[in-house]
Coordinates of C-alpha atoms in Angstrom, one line a residue:
M1 CA -2.0 38.0 11.4
V2 CA -2.8 34.3 12.1
S3 CA 0.3 32.1 11.9
P4 CA 0.0 28.8 9.9
P5 CA -0.6 25.6 11.8
T6 CA 2.4 23.5 13.0
R7 CA 2.3 19.8 12.3
Y8 CA 3.6 17.3 14.8
L9 CA 4.1 13.5 14.8
V10 CA 3.4 11.9 18.1
F11 CA 4.0 8.4 19.3
F12 CA 1.7 7.0 21.9
Q13 CA 0.9 3.7 23.7
Y14 CA -2.3 2.4 25.4
F15 CA -3.7 -0.5 27.3
G16 CA -6.6 -1.3 24.9
T17 CA -9.0 -3.4 27.1
K18 CA -11.3 -0.6 28.0
Y19 CA -11.5 1.0 24.5
S20 CA -13.6 0.3 21.4
G21 CA -10.4 0.5 19.4
V22 CA -8.0 3.3 18.6
M23 CA -10.3 5.2 16.2
E24 CA -12.8 7.8 17.2
T25 CA -16.4 6.9 18.0
S26 CA -19.5 8.8 19.0
N27 CA -19.3 9.8 22.6
D28 CA -22.7 8.3 23.5
Q29 CA -21.3 4.7 23.3
S30 CA -20.5 2.7 26.4
M31 CA -16.9 2.2 25.1
V32 CA -15.2 4.9 23.0
G33 CA -12.0 5.1 21.1
V34 CA -8.5 6.1 22.2
Q35 CA -8.7 8.9 19.7
N36 CA -11.6 10.4 21.6
Y37 CA -9.4 10.8 24.7
L38 CA -6.4 12.1 22.7
E39 CA -8.5 14.9 21.0
K40 CA -10.2 15.8 24.3
A41 CA -6.8 16.2 25.9
A42 CA -5.6 18.3 22.9
Q43 CA -8.5 20.8 23.2
N44 CA -6.9 21.9 26.5
L45 CA -4.1 23.4 24.5
K46 CA -6.5 26.2 23.5
P47 CA -6.1 25.9 19.7
I48 CA -7.9 28.2 17.3
V49 CA -9.1 25.2 15.2
P50 CA -10.1 21.9 16.9
I51 CA -7.3 19.4 16.8
K52 CA -7.7 16.2 14.8
F53 CA -5.4 13.2 15.3
H54 CA -4.7 11.4 12.1
I55 CA -3.9 7.8 13.3
S56 CA -1.3 5.7 11.4
S57 CA -2.6 2.3 12.4
R58 CA -6.0 1.1 13.3
T59 CA -6.4 -1.3 16.2
D60 CA -9.6 -3.1 17.3
A61 CA -11.3 -3.2 20.6
G62 CA -9.2 -5.0 23.2
V63 CA -5.9 -4.6 21.2
H64 CA -3.0 -2.8 22.8
A65 CA -0.2 -0.6 21.4
L66 CA 3.3 -0.4 22.7
C67 CA 3.7 2.3 20.2
N68 CA 1.2 3.7 17.7
S69 CA 1.6 7.1 15.9
A70 CA -0.5 10.0 14.6
H71 CA 0.0 13.5 13.2
L72 CA -1.9 16.6 14.3
D73 CA -1.9 20.3 13.3
I74 CA -2.0 22.9 16.0
Q75 CA -2.9 26.5 15.2
R76 CA -2.4 28.9 18.1
A77 CA -3.8 32.4 18.8
P78 CA -1.9 35.3 17.1
G79 CA 1.3 36.1 18.9
K80 CA 1.6 32.7 20.6
P81 CA 4.7 30.7 19.5
A82 CA 4.4 27.1 18.4
F83 CA 4.7 24.5 21.2
N84 CA 8.1 22.9 21.5
E85 CA 8.1 19.1 21.5
K86 CA 8.6 18.7 25.3
Q87 CA 5.8 21.2 26.1
L88 CA 3.4 19.2 23.9
L89 CA 4.4 15.9 25.4
Y90 CA 4.0 17.0 29.0
S91 CA 0.7 18.9 28.3
L92 CA -1.0 16.1 26.5
N93 CA 0.1 13.5 29.2
Y94 CA -1.2 15.8 31.9
H95 CA -4.6 16.0 30.4
L96 CA -4.7 12.3 29.6
K97 CA -4.6 11.4 33.3
P98 CA -5.8 8.9 34.6
E99 CA -6.4 7.0 31.2
P100 CA -4.0 4.2 30.4
I101 CA -2.8 6.2 27.4
R102 CA 0.7 7.8 27.2
I103 CA 2.3 10.1 24.7
L104 CA 5.9 8.7 24.3
N105 CA 7.4 11.3 22.0
A106 CA 6.5 14.3 19.9
C107 CA 8.4 15.9 17.0
R108 CA 7.7 18.7 14.5
V109 CA 7.3 17.5 10.9
A110 CA 6.8 19.0 7.5
N111 CA 3.2 19.9 6.5
S112 CA 3.4 17.3 3.8
F113 CA 4.0 14.5 6.3
H114 CA 1.2 12.0 6.9
A115 CA 1.3 9.5 9.8
R116 CA -0.5 6.8 7.9
F117 CA 0.8 7.1 4.3
S118 CA 4.4 8.0 5.2
A119 CA 4.9 4.9 7.2
L120 CA 7.4 2.4 5.8
S121 CA 6.2 -0.6 7.9
R122 CA 4.3 -1.7 11.0
T123 CA 5.3 -4.4 13.4
Y124 CA 2.8 -6.4 15.5
I125 CA 3.5 -8.9 18.3
Y126 CA 1.1 -11.5 19.6
R127 CA 1.7 -13.0 23.1
L128 CA 0.9 -16.7 23.7
L129 CA 0.9 -18.4 27.1
M130 CA 1.4 -22.2 27.2
G131 CA 1.1 -24.5 30.2
C132 CA -2.5 -23.5 31.3
T133 CA -5.1 -26.2 31.1
H134 CA -7.8 -23.8 32.4
Y135 CA -8.2 -20.1 32.0
S136 CA -8.2 -19.7 35.8
E137 CA -4.5 -20.6 35.7
I138 CA -3.5 -17.4 33.8
P139 CA -1.6 -15.2 36.2
V140 CA -3.7 -12.2 37.3
F141 CA -0.9 -9.8 36.1
E142 CA -1.3 -11.3 32.5
K143 CA -5.1 -10.9 32.3
D144 CA -6.1 -9.3 29.0
L145 CA -2.4 -9.3 27.8
C146 CA -2.0 -12.7 26.3
W147 CA -3.9 -15.8 25.0
A148 CA -3.7 -19.2 26.6
P149 CA -5.0 -21.6 24.0
A150 CA -6.9 -24.6 25.2
G151 CA -4.8 -27.8 25.6
G152 CA -1.8 -26.3 27.4
Y153 CA 1.1 -26.8 25.1
L154 CA 1.6 -26.2 21.3
N155 CA 3.9 -27.8 18.8
V156 CA 6.1 -24.7 18.2
P157 CA 8.4 -26.2 15.5
A158 CA 5.3 -27.0 13.4
M159 CA 4.0 -23.5 13.9
Q160 CA 7.5 -22.1 12.9
D161 CA 7.4 -24.2 9.7
A162 CA 3.9 -23.0 8.9
A163 CA 4.8 -19.3 9.4
Q164 CA 7.3 -19.6 6.6
F165 CA 4.4 -19.9 4.1
L166 CA 3.2 -16.5 5.2
L167 CA 6.4 -14.7 4.3
G168 CA 6.6 -12.8 1.0
T169 CA 3.9 -11.3 -1.2
H170 CA 0.5 -13.1 -1.3
D171 CA -3.2 -12.5 -1.8
F172 CA -4.3 -12.7 1.8
S173 CA -8.1 -12.8 1.1
T174 CA -8.5 -15.9 3.3
F175 CA -6.8 -14.2 6.1
R176 CA -8.9 -11.0 6.3
S177 CA -12.3 -10.4 7.9
L178 CA -14.7 -8.5 5.8
N179 CA -15.6 -4.9 6.6
S180 CA -16.8 -1.8 4.8
E181 CA -13.4 -1.2 3.2
T182 CA -13.0 -4.7 1.8
P183 CA -14.3 -3.8 -1.8
F184 CA -11.9 -0.9 -2.1
Q185 CA -8.7 -2.6 -0.7
S186 CA -6.3 -4.9 -2.5
P187 CA -5.9 -8.2 -0.6
V188 CA -2.2 -8.4 -1.7
R189 CA 0.2 -7.8 1.1
T190 CA 4.0 -8.5 1.7
I191 CA 4.9 -10.0 5.0
L192 CA 8.5 -9.1 5.7
Q193 CA 8.8 -10.9 9.0
A194 CA 7.0 -13.8 10.7
D195 CA 8.8 -15.1 13.8
I196 CA 7.9 -17.2 16.7
R197 CA 10.2 -16.9 19.7
P198 CA 10.3 -17.5 23.5
S199 CA 9.4 -14.5 25.5
S200 CA 9.1 -13.5 29.2
G201 CA 6.0 -12.8 31.2
F202 CA 5.4 -10.0 33.7
L203 CA 7.0 -11.1 36.9
S204 CA 7.3 -14.6 35.6
Q205 CA 10.6 -15.2 37.3
H206 CA 8.7 -15.2 40.6
Y207 CA 6.5 -18.2 39.6
E208 CA 8.9 -20.3 37.6
H209 CA 7.7 -23.4 39.5
R210 CA 4.4 -23.2 37.5
R211 CA 6.3 -24.1 34.3
L212 CA 4.4 -21.5 32.2
E213 CA 5.9 -20.6 28.9
F214 CA 5.4 -17.3 27.1
W215 CA 5.9 -17.1 23.3
E216 CA 5.8 -14.1 20.9
L217 CA 4.7 -14.1 17.3
K218 CA 6.1 -11.1 15.4
F219 CA 4.8 -9.9 12.1
R220 CA 6.1 -7.0 10.0
S221 CA 4.6 -5.5 6.8
R222 CA 4.0 -2.1 5.3
S223 CA 0.3 -2.6 6.1
F224 CA -2.1 -5.4 7.1
L225 CA -5.7 -6.2 6.2
Y226 CA -8.6 -6.0 8.6
R227 CA -7.9 -8.6 11.4
Q228 CA -5.2 -10.3 9.3
V229 CA -2.8 -10.7 12.2
R230 CA -5.4 -12.3 14.5
R231 CA -6.3 -14.7 11.7
M232 CA -2.7 -15.6 11.0
V233 CA -2.1 -16.2 14.7
G234 CA -5.3 -18.3 15.0
A235 CA -4.3 -20.5 12.0
L236 CA -0.8 -21.0 13.4
V237 CA -2.1 -21.9 16.8
A238 CA -4.4 -24.5 15.1
V239 CA -1.2 -25.9 13.5
G240 CA 0.3 -26.0 17.0
Q241 CA -2.7 -27.9 18.3
G242 CA -2.6 -30.4 15.5
K243 CA -5.9 -29.3 14.0
L244 CA -4.1 -28.1 10.8
T245 CA -0.8 -29.1 9.2
P246 CA 1.8 -26.5 8.2
H247 CA 1.0 -27.2 4.6
H248 CA -2.7 -26.2 5.3
I249 CA -1.4 -22.6 5.6
K250 CA -0.2 -22.6 2.0
E251 CA -3.5 -24.1 0.9
L252 CA -5.5 -21.4 2.7
L253 CA -3.5 -18.7 1.0
E254 CA -4.1 -20.3 -2.4
I255 CA -7.9 -20.6 -1.8
K256 CA -8.2 -16.7 -1.6
D257 CA -11.6 -16.8 0.1
S258 CA -12.3 -15.4 3.6
R259 CA -15.1 -18.0 3.9
A260 CA -12.6 -20.8 3.7
F261 CA -10.9 -19.7 7.0
P262 CA -11.5 -22.3 9.8
S263 CA -14.4 -21.4 12.0
N264 CA -13.6 -20.1 15.5
A265 CA -9.8 -20.0 14.7
M266 CA -9.3 -16.3 14.9
A267 CA -7.1 -15.3 17.9
P268 CA -8.7 -13.1 20.5
P269 CA -7.7 -9.4 20.7
S270 CA -6.2 -9.6 24.2
G271 CA -2.8 -10.9 23.1
L272 CA -2.2 -8.5 20.2
F273 CA 0.1 -5.4 20.5
L274 CA 1.1 -2.9 17.8
K275 CA 4.8 -2.8 18.6
S276 CA 6.0 0.0 16.3
V277 CA 5.4 2.1 13.2
E278 CA 8.6 2.7 11.2
Y279 CA 9.2 5.8 9.1

């Protein structure tokens, strides 16, 4: 008699630069998704039915995750017990070598649990580097892990004032890029947190003489629209550069039209990290 499948929730992280995003793509592309590698590793567990990862939070090409999550069902051959959490963790990580993808934790969950729909909130951070007048001044250890906007320094107090307009429930139509899901998605989202705080760089204490400043923008919401965080960051940086005023953020929200978003203001993917998914 075949035993029923066991459902697990796994938390995982990845360095997103070499991937087309987290979601699965066809294997004939030059860059494929993180999900492709997760599912390839999972097939080494010898399941009866191919294992599918149901990812909680989509991330684009070049975007990183300190912690994303997914659920998966594993059905083993008759007589074989379900994997315990540690076995699953170690096995998946063994087969993920040498990819910059790591399973952080695994736990058994009820079969009614869904990694995407059971999530209460998601937190993203965006890393900014100030003090660089040219891209060649970005420390080699920070390549692809932050954004150094042109001009060197930003007016952070103005950006902090502007971020307050993003808090709460709004129609974020202006702050989303259009994709195939746009006609079916409500543009209304609730931003629970929008902070801008000093941060530290990798090994930055060893080059303090260069007067580089790292800052983190943190956003938390139950869910976000397509490229919403990168657009919010880009608009706030435009405020910091003096191209927009803080009040312009309020006006962009009120316009409710993605075409009204300032051209070339979307932040690049390299500085964006999915920090956590909360349940």
